[in-house]
Amino acid sequence: MSVAYKTATAHGAQGALFTDGINRRYVSGFPSTEGMALCHAEGVALFLDMRYAVSAENAGLAEEVTVIRCTGGISEEVKRFAQDKGINKLIIESTAVTIAELERLKTGLEGIEFVPVNNICGTARQIKTVGEIACIRKAQSITDKCFSHILSFIKRGVTEKEVAAEMEYFMKKNGAEGLAFETIAVSGAKSALPHGVPGDDVLTENAFFTLDFGASYGGYCSDMTRTVVLGKANDEMRRIYNTVLEAQKAGIAAVKDGVYCKDVDAAARGVIAAAGYGDYFTHSTGHSLGLEIHESPACSPKSGDVLRAGMFMTVEPGIYIENLGGVRIEDMVLVTEDGCEDFTSSPKELIEL
Ligand code: ZN
Ligand code: ZN
């Protein structure tokens, strides 16, 4: 019995209806831009139009998943299915269904009561299965390969956009299904912007160059950040870099099953504060990820969540000084009973190119 169906029965409903791409993929194993997935007592019904139905039938999906061809409209097929099964109450994901969509559901599936529920799949999506872990491992191995490739591409005169484009091309060429998120490649003063956008400027010499990037594989994301220097780092840059590196190592050392997320944040933040840069670390230490690049829980100062074995977390402290630049170092780790496994294998010592 699926987690989603269990949640549905707890709410007095006979199933869970997913209209968003992420949850639909999670419960069915099939990616599509449109469709609906209904988790009911006997399995998962995946409603797809003819752009997707044939591919889904041939995708070797789990036995519990039945693909339903929707030649005359998705709502119509869901309605017919619900009538056949005697379904008159469904839960829907409250964070994924818009008000407009709910109105459409109520009109298209007249007679069915919809109950919005937050986080229907609960912790099941947080604790990764063997198959999910394998996808993330592959995504990260492509990402690590990309980092070593891009080191030979970075040189005087190239632009941030050229570097980002080369990285994206390399990841796709080396097996990525797509990007986990838009690549961040920001140089010089712009490296002080944690989510800066690559531009047409050539890389600044003797300055930080921050690369935050990831691939997706089987729908699952990887996420890493390295900061390098084109030219030479001065003493202050070296001090900033090494502080972030120590903070990142302290954060990773704190990750373990049963540990509070806020304590991982405190371990990393403490190192940065002790070095006098506390005011310049302006975001959380890390986040979970999976089908989405940012998933719950997060290692933030106020989080009340606890880490559990099988969760993936990033550990990514940074120091950002306006008009000077910034450093962030990010690895992705799998929480285990006695610590964590670091899935990121790229070197972390300061690299000057
Ligand atoms: Zn990142
Ligand atoms: Zn991240």
Short mmCIF file of C-alpha atoms and ligand atoms in Angstrom, two decimals:
data_model
loop_
_atom_site.label_atom_id
_atom_site.label_comp_id
_atom_site.label_asym_id
_atom_site.label_seq_id
_atom_site.Cartn_x
_atom_site.Cartn_y
_atom_site.Cartn_z
CA MET A 1 0.00 0.00 0.00
CA SER A 2 1.49 3.34 -1.02
CA VAL A 3 2.27 6.11 1.47
CA ALA A 4 0.00 8.45 -0.47
CA TYR A 5 -2.94 6.03 -0.22
CA LYS A 6 -2.32 5.58 3.51
CA THR A 7 -2.42 9.37 3.96
CA ALA A 8 -5.65 9.44 1.95
CA THR A 9 -7.36 6.87 4.15
CA ALA A 10 -6.25 8.81 7.24
CA HIS A 11 -8.25 11.73 5.82
CA GLY A 12 -11.29 9.59 5.05
CA ALA A 13 -10.55 9.68 1.30
CA GLN A 14 -10.24 6.78 -1.17
CA GLY A 15 -7.16 8.07 -2.92
CA ALA A 16 -4.59 10.81 -3.56
CA LEU A 17 -4.64 12.73 -6.84
CA PHE A 18 -1.38 14.31 -8.04
CA THR A 19 -1.47 16.94 -10.76
CA ASP A 20 2.07 18.36 -10.35
CA GLY A 21 5.02 16.93 -12.28
CA ILE A 22 7.26 16.18 -9.30
CA ASN A 23 4.84 14.13 -7.20
CA ARG A 24 3.42 12.51 -10.33
CA ARG A 25 6.90 11.33 -11.23
CA TYR A 26 7.60 10.28 -7.64
CA VAL A 27 4.56 7.97 -7.39
CA SER A 28 4.64 6.65 -10.98
CA GLY A 29 8.29 6.78 -11.99
CA PHE A 30 7.40 8.54 -15.26
CA PRO A 31 8.21 12.17 -16.19
CA SER A 32 5.67 14.22 -18.12
CA THR A 33 4.69 17.87 -18.35
CA GLU A 34 1.00 17.06 -18.07
CA GLY A 35 -1.16 14.33 -16.63
CA MET A 36 -2.52 13.07 -13.34
CA ALA A 37 -1.60 10.20 -11.04
CA LEU A 38 -4.14 8.65 -8.73
CA CYS A 39 -2.91 6.50 -5.82
CA HIS A 40 -5.82 4.27 -4.85
CA ALA A 41 -6.41 1.03 -2.94
CA GLU A 42 -5.10 -1.23 -5.72
CA GLY A 43 -2.19 0.78 -7.08
CA VAL A 44 -1.39 3.89 -9.09
CA ALA A 45 -3.38 4.97 -12.14
CA LEU A 46 -1.33 7.23 -14.41
CA PHE A 47 -3.50 9.34 -16.73
CA LEU A 48 -1.62 10.61 -19.78
CA ASP A 49 -2.58 12.01 -23.16
CA MET A 50 -1.20 10.54 -26.37
CA ARG A 51 1.97 12.64 -26.28
CA TYR A 52 3.11 10.46 -23.37
CA ALA A 53 0.93 7.37 -22.96
CA VAL A 54 2.78 5.08 -25.39
CA SER A 55 6.21 5.98 -23.97
CA ALA A 56 4.89 5.34 -20.45
CA GLU A 57 3.50 1.94 -21.45
CA ASN A 58 6.92 0.99 -22.77
CA ALA A 59 8.92 2.49 -19.90
CA GLY A 60 8.91 -0.63 -17.73
CA LEU A 61 7.16 1.11 -14.84
CA ALA A 62 6.49 -0.66 -11.53
CA GLU A 63 3.81 -3.34 -11.61
CA GLU A 64 1.44 -1.30 -9.44
CA VAL A 65 1.36 1.50 -12.05
CA THR A 66 -1.35 1.31 -14.74
CA VAL A 67 -1.11 3.72 -17.65
CA ILE A 68 -4.49 5.03 -18.78
CA ARG A 69 -4.65 6.51 -22.29
CA CYS A 70 -6.62 9.76 -22.24
CA THR A 71 -7.70 10.29 -25.83
CA GLY A 72 -10.73 12.35 -24.91
CA GLY A 73 -9.29 14.43 -22.07
CA ILE A 74 -7.55 13.68 -18.79
CA SER A 75 -10.34 14.88 -16.46
CA GLU A 76 -12.89 12.76 -18.32
CA GLU A 77 -10.82 9.61 -17.84
CA VAL A 78 -10.16 10.35 -14.16
CA LYS A 79 -13.88 10.93 -13.66
CA ARG A 80 -14.77 7.64 -15.34
CA PHE A 81 -12.13 5.79 -13.30
CA ALA A 82 -13.36 7.31 -10.03
CA GLN A 83 -16.94 6.34 -10.82
CA ASP A 84 -15.89 2.74 -11.59
CA LYS A 85 -14.02 2.47 -8.30
CA GLY A 86 -16.66 4.25 -6.22
CA ILE A 87 -14.27 7.09 -5.36
CA ASN A 88 -15.94 10.29 -4.18
CA LYS A 89 -13.25 11.90 -2.01
CA LEU A 90 -9.60 12.54 -2.91
CA ILE A 91 -6.72 14.30 -1.21
CA ILE A 92 -4.59 16.71 -3.23
CA GLU A 93 -1.17 18.26 -2.48
CA SER A 94 -1.90 21.69 -1.01
CA THR A 95 1.47 23.19 -1.90
CA ALA A 96 1.25 22.08 -5.55
CA VAL A 97 -2.33 22.79 -6.62
CA THR A 98 -3.12 26.40 -7.47
CA ILE A 99 -6.49 27.99 -6.73
CA ALA A 100 -7.24 28.08 -10.47
CA GLU A 101 -6.36 24.41 -10.81
CA LEU A 102 -8.60 23.47 -7.89
CA GLU A 103 -11.47 25.29 -9.57
CA ARG A 104 -10.77 23.33 -12.76
CA LEU A 105 -10.70 20.05 -10.83
CA LYS A 106 -14.00 20.83 -9.13
CA THR A 107 -15.61 21.59 -12.50
CA GLY A 108 -13.99 18.75 -14.46
CA LEU A 109 -14.46 16.14 -11.73
CA GLU A 110 -17.86 17.13 -10.48
CA GLY A 111 -19.12 14.99 -7.63
CA ILE A 112 -15.69 14.39 -6.10
CA GLU A 113 -14.74 16.15 -2.89
CA PHE A 114 -11.13 17.41 -2.73
CA VAL A 115 -9.24 17.70 0.55
CA PRO A 116 -5.98 19.70 0.41
CA VAL A 117 -3.21 18.02 2.44
CA ASN A 118 0.31 19.31 2.96
CA ASN A 119 3.17 16.92 2.12
CA ILE A 120 1.14 13.82 1.23
CA CYS A 121 4.18 11.59 0.73
CA GLY A 122 5.59 12.71 4.08
CA THR A 123 9.03 11.47 5.07
CA ALA A 124 8.96 8.83 2.32
CA ARG A 125 10.36 11.38 -0.12
CA GLN A 126 13.00 12.49 2.39
CA ILE A 127 14.45 9.03 3.03
CA LYS A 128 15.90 7.85 -0.26
CA THR A 129 15.58 4.29 -1.56
CA VAL A 130 18.47 2.29 -3.04
CA GLY A 131 17.27 3.24 -6.54
CA GLU A 132 17.05 6.93 -5.71
CA ILE A 133 20.51 6.88 -4.12
CA ALA A 134 21.94 5.28 -7.29
CA CYS A 135 20.46 8.09 -9.42
CA ILE A 136 21.90 10.78 -7.15
CA ARG A 137 25.29 9.06 -7.13
CA LYS A 138 25.33 9.05 -10.92
CA ALA A 139 24.20 12.69 -11.11
CA GLN A 140 26.98 13.72 -8.73
CA SER A 141 29.63 11.70 -10.57
CA ILE A 142 28.75 13.63 -13.78
CA THR A 143 28.99 16.87 -11.79
CA ASP A 144 32.42 16.01 -10.37
CA LYS A 145 33.65 15.09 -13.86
CA CYS A 146 32.38 18.44 -15.09
CA PHE A 147 34.38 20.29 -12.44
CA SER A 148 37.65 18.65 -13.44
CA HIS A 149 36.86 19.38 -17.11
CA ILE A 150 36.05 23.04 -16.55
CA LEU A 151 39.33 23.68 -14.73
CA SER A 152 41.10 23.25 -18.08
CA PHE A 153 38.60 25.54 -19.83
CA ILE A 154 38.84 28.51 -17.45
CA LYS A 155 41.37 31.03 -18.69
CA ARG A 156 41.87 34.78 -19.11
CA GLY A 157 39.41 36.36 -21.52
CA VAL A 158 36.55 33.86 -21.24
CA THR A 159 33.18 35.08 -19.99
CA GLU A 160 31.00 33.78 -17.18
CA LYS A 161 28.37 32.72 -19.70
CA GLU A 162 30.91 30.81 -21.80
CA VAL A 163 32.01 28.87 -18.74
CA ALA A 164 28.40 28.13 -17.73
CA ALA A 165 27.51 27.02 -21.28
CA GLU A 166 30.55 24.73 -21.47
CA MET A 167 29.63 23.13 -18.14
CA GLU A 168 26.04 22.55 -19.20
CA TYR A 169 27.11 21.07 -22.54
CA PHE A 170 29.64 18.82 -20.81
CA MET A 171 27.13 17.49 -18.27
CA LYS A 172 24.54 16.68 -20.94
CA LYS A 173 27.16 15.09 -23.16
CA ASN A 174 28.28 12.93 -20.25
CA GLY A 175 24.92 11.40 -19.40
CA ALA A 176 22.94 14.10 -17.59
CA GLU A 177 19.23 14.08 -18.35
CA GLY A 178 19.25 17.83 -17.79
CA LEU A 179 20.44 20.46 -15.38
CA ALA A 180 19.46 20.29 -11.72
CA PHE A 181 19.16 24.10 -11.79
CA GLU A 182 20.50 27.09 -13.71
CA THR A 183 24.30 27.10 -13.45
CA ILE A 184 25.84 29.83 -11.31
CA ALA A 185 29.25 30.99 -12.60
CA VAL A 186 30.09 34.38 -11.10
CA SER A 187 33.42 36.12 -10.94
CA GLY A 188 35.02 38.95 -8.96
CA ALA A 189 32.67 41.23 -7.04
CA LYS A 190 29.70 39.26 -8.43
CA SER A 191 30.85 36.18 -6.51
CA ALA A 192 29.49 37.98 -3.43
CA LEU A 193 25.99 37.29 -4.79
CA PRO A 194 25.09 33.76 -3.62
CA HIS A 195 22.64 33.33 -6.52
CA GLY A 196 24.28 35.61 -9.10
CA VAL A 197 23.53 35.08 -12.79
CA PRO A 198 26.39 34.49 -15.27
CA GLY A 199 26.87 37.44 -17.60
CA ASP A 200 28.93 38.51 -20.60
CA ASP A 201 31.77 39.91 -18.49
CA VAL A 202 35.17 38.28 -18.84
CA LEU A 203 36.47 36.66 -15.66
CA THR A 204 38.13 39.03 -13.21
CA GLU A 205 41.80 38.26 -12.58
CA ASN A 206 43.17 37.62 -9.09
CA ALA A 207 39.61 37.29 -7.83
CA PHE A 208 37.21 34.60 -6.71
CA PHE A 209 35.21 32.68 -9.29
CA THR A 210 32.29 30.70 -7.83
CA LEU A 211 30.71 27.77 -9.66
CA ASP A 212 27.50 26.27 -8.30
CA PHE A 213 26.06 23.59 -10.54
CA GLY A 214 24.39 20.21 -10.77
CA ALA A 215 23.07 17.59 -13.14
CA SER A 216 19.84 15.64 -13.06
CA TYR A 217 19.80 11.91 -13.68
CA GLY A 218 16.65 9.78 -13.61
CA GLY A 219 14.95 12.94 -12.35
CA TYR A 220 17.27 13.27 -9.33
CA CYS A 221 19.46 16.29 -8.68
CA SER A 222 23.07 16.80 -7.69
CA ASP A 223 24.39 20.06 -6.31
CA MET A 224 27.95 21.23 -5.70
CA THR A 225 29.86 24.47 -5.40
CA ARG A 226 33.55 25.21 -5.78
CA THR A 227 35.25 28.58 -5.67
CA VAL A 228 38.51 28.97 -7.55
CA VAL A 229 40.81 31.91 -8.23
CA LEU A 230 41.87 32.98 -11.72
CA GLY A 231 45.39 34.21 -11.01
CA LYS A 232 46.62 34.63 -7.43
CA ALA A 233 44.77 34.95 -4.13
CA ASN A 234 46.01 37.58 -1.66
CA ASP A 235 46.28 36.96 2.08
CA GLU A 236 42.76 38.12 2.89
CA MET A 237 41.27 35.94 0.13
CA ARG A 238 43.23 32.99 1.46
CA ARG A 239 41.96 33.65 5.00
CA ILE A 240 38.35 33.83 3.77
CA TYR A 241 38.73 30.69 1.70
CA ASN A 242 40.27 28.65 4.49
CA THR A 243 37.61 29.81 6.96
CA VAL A 244 34.84 28.59 4.65
CA LEU A 245 36.70 25.33 4.10
CA GLU A 246 37.07 24.73 7.86
CA ALA A 247 33.40 25.61 8.38
CA GLN A 248 32.35 23.22 5.63
CA LYS A 249 34.40 20.38 7.13
CA ALA A 250 32.94 21.12 10.59
CA GLY A 251 29.43 21.00 9.12
CA ILE A 252 30.07 17.64 7.45
CA ALA A 253 31.58 16.27 10.67
CA ALA A 254 28.37 17.18 12.53
CA VAL A 255 26.03 15.30 10.14
CA LYS A 256 24.67 12.08 11.61
CA ASP A 257 21.38 10.24 12.08
CA GLY A 258 19.50 11.75 15.03
CA VAL A 259 21.28 15.12 14.98
CA TYR A 260 19.27 18.35 14.89
CA CYS A 261 19.57 20.23 11.58
CA LYS A 262 20.22 23.45 13.51
CA ASP A 263 23.24 21.84 15.20
CA VAL A 264 24.84 21.14 11.80
CA ASP A 265 24.25 24.79 10.93
CA ALA A 266 25.75 25.88 14.25
CA ALA A 267 28.87 23.74 13.69
CA ALA A 268 29.62 25.47 10.37
CA ARG A 269 28.44 28.94 11.42
CA GLY A 270 30.52 28.79 14.61
CA VAL A 271 33.78 28.49 12.64
CA ILE A 272 32.88 31.49 10.47
CA ALA A 273 31.78 33.59 13.45
CA ALA A 274 34.96 32.75 15.38
CA ALA A 275 37.03 34.04 12.44
CA GLY A 276 35.10 37.34 12.54
CA TYR A 277 33.04 36.79 9.39
CA GLY A 278 29.73 35.90 11.10
CA ASP A 279 27.83 38.79 9.49
CA TYR A 280 28.94 37.69 6.03
CA PHE A 281 27.41 34.19 6.11
CA THR A 282 23.91 35.12 5.03
CA HIS A 283 22.10 31.85 4.26
CA SER A 284 21.46 28.42 5.74
CA THR A 285 24.21 25.79 5.87
CA GLY A 286 22.38 23.31 3.67
CA HIS A 287 19.24 21.76 2.28
CA SER A 288 17.94 18.37 1.35
CA LEU A 289 17.42 17.47 -2.30
CA GLY A 290 16.08 14.73 -4.53
CA LEU A 291 13.60 15.14 -7.36
CA GLU A 292 13.71 18.84 -6.47
CA ILE A 293 16.86 20.83 -5.90
CA HIS A 294 15.58 22.25 -2.61
CA GLU A 295 13.69 19.82 -0.43
CA SER A 296 12.88 19.63 3.25
CA PRO A 297 14.57 19.58 5.76
CA ALA A 298 17.10 22.42 5.72
CA CYS A 299 20.07 22.94 8.02
CA SER A 300 19.09 26.43 9.12
CA PRO A 301 19.66 28.12 12.49
CA LYS A 302 15.99 27.83 13.48
CA SER A 303 15.09 24.40 12.08
CA GLY A 304 13.45 21.99 14.52
CA ASP A 305 14.01 19.03 12.16
CA VAL A 306 16.19 16.01 12.88
CA LEU A 307 18.44 14.26 10.35
CA ARG A 308 17.64 10.64 9.54
CA ALA A 309 19.75 8.00 7.81
CA GLY A 310 18.87 7.93 4.12
CA MET A 311 18.40 11.70 3.77
CA PHE A 312 20.62 13.69 1.42
CA MET A 313 21.88 17.07 2.65
CA THR A 314 24.12 19.70 1.14
CA VAL A 315 26.72 21.36 3.36
CA GLU A 316 27.48 24.76 1.84
CA PRO A 317 28.62 27.57 4.09
CA GLY A 318 29.88 30.78 2.49
CA ILE A 319 31.30 34.21 3.17
CA TYR A 320 30.13 37.08 0.95
CA ILE A 321 31.70 40.52 1.11
CA GLU A 322 30.08 43.18 -1.04
CA ASN A 323 32.40 44.71 -3.66
CA LEU A 324 35.12 42.18 -2.86
CA GLY A 325 33.67 38.78 -3.61
CA GLY A 326 32.53 35.58 -2.02
CA VAL A 327 33.46 31.99 -1.35
CA ARG A 328 31.14 29.02 -1.05
CA ILE A 329 32.09 25.36 -0.89
CA GLU A 330 29.32 22.79 -1.22
CA ASP A 331 29.28 19.01 -1.00
CA MET A 332 26.33 16.67 -1.00
CA VAL A 333 26.25 13.98 1.70
CA LEU A 334 24.09 10.96 2.50
CA VAL A 335 23.19 10.80 6.20
CA THR A 336 24.10 7.43 7.77
CA GLU A 337 23.71 5.85 11.23
CA ASP A 338 27.19 6.86 12.31
CA GLY A 339 27.88 9.99 10.24
CA CYS A 340 27.58 10.56 6.54
CA GLU A 341 28.94 9.55 3.15
CA ASP A 342 30.25 12.43 1.06
CA PHE A 343 29.10 11.91 -2.54
CA THR A 344 31.22 14.83 -3.81
CA SER A 345 34.75 13.77 -4.70
CA SER A 346 36.23 16.98 -6.18
CA PRO A 347 39.16 18.56 -4.31
CA LYS A 348 38.35 21.37 -1.90
CA GLU A 349 41.73 23.01 -1.35
CA LEU A 350 42.11 26.45 -2.96
CA ILE A 351 42.81 26.12 -6.69
CA GLU A 352 44.61 29.03 -8.45
CA LEU A 353 44.45 28.88 -12.23
ZN ZN B 1 24.48 24.57 -5.03
ZN ZN B 2 22.70 23.83 -2.63
#
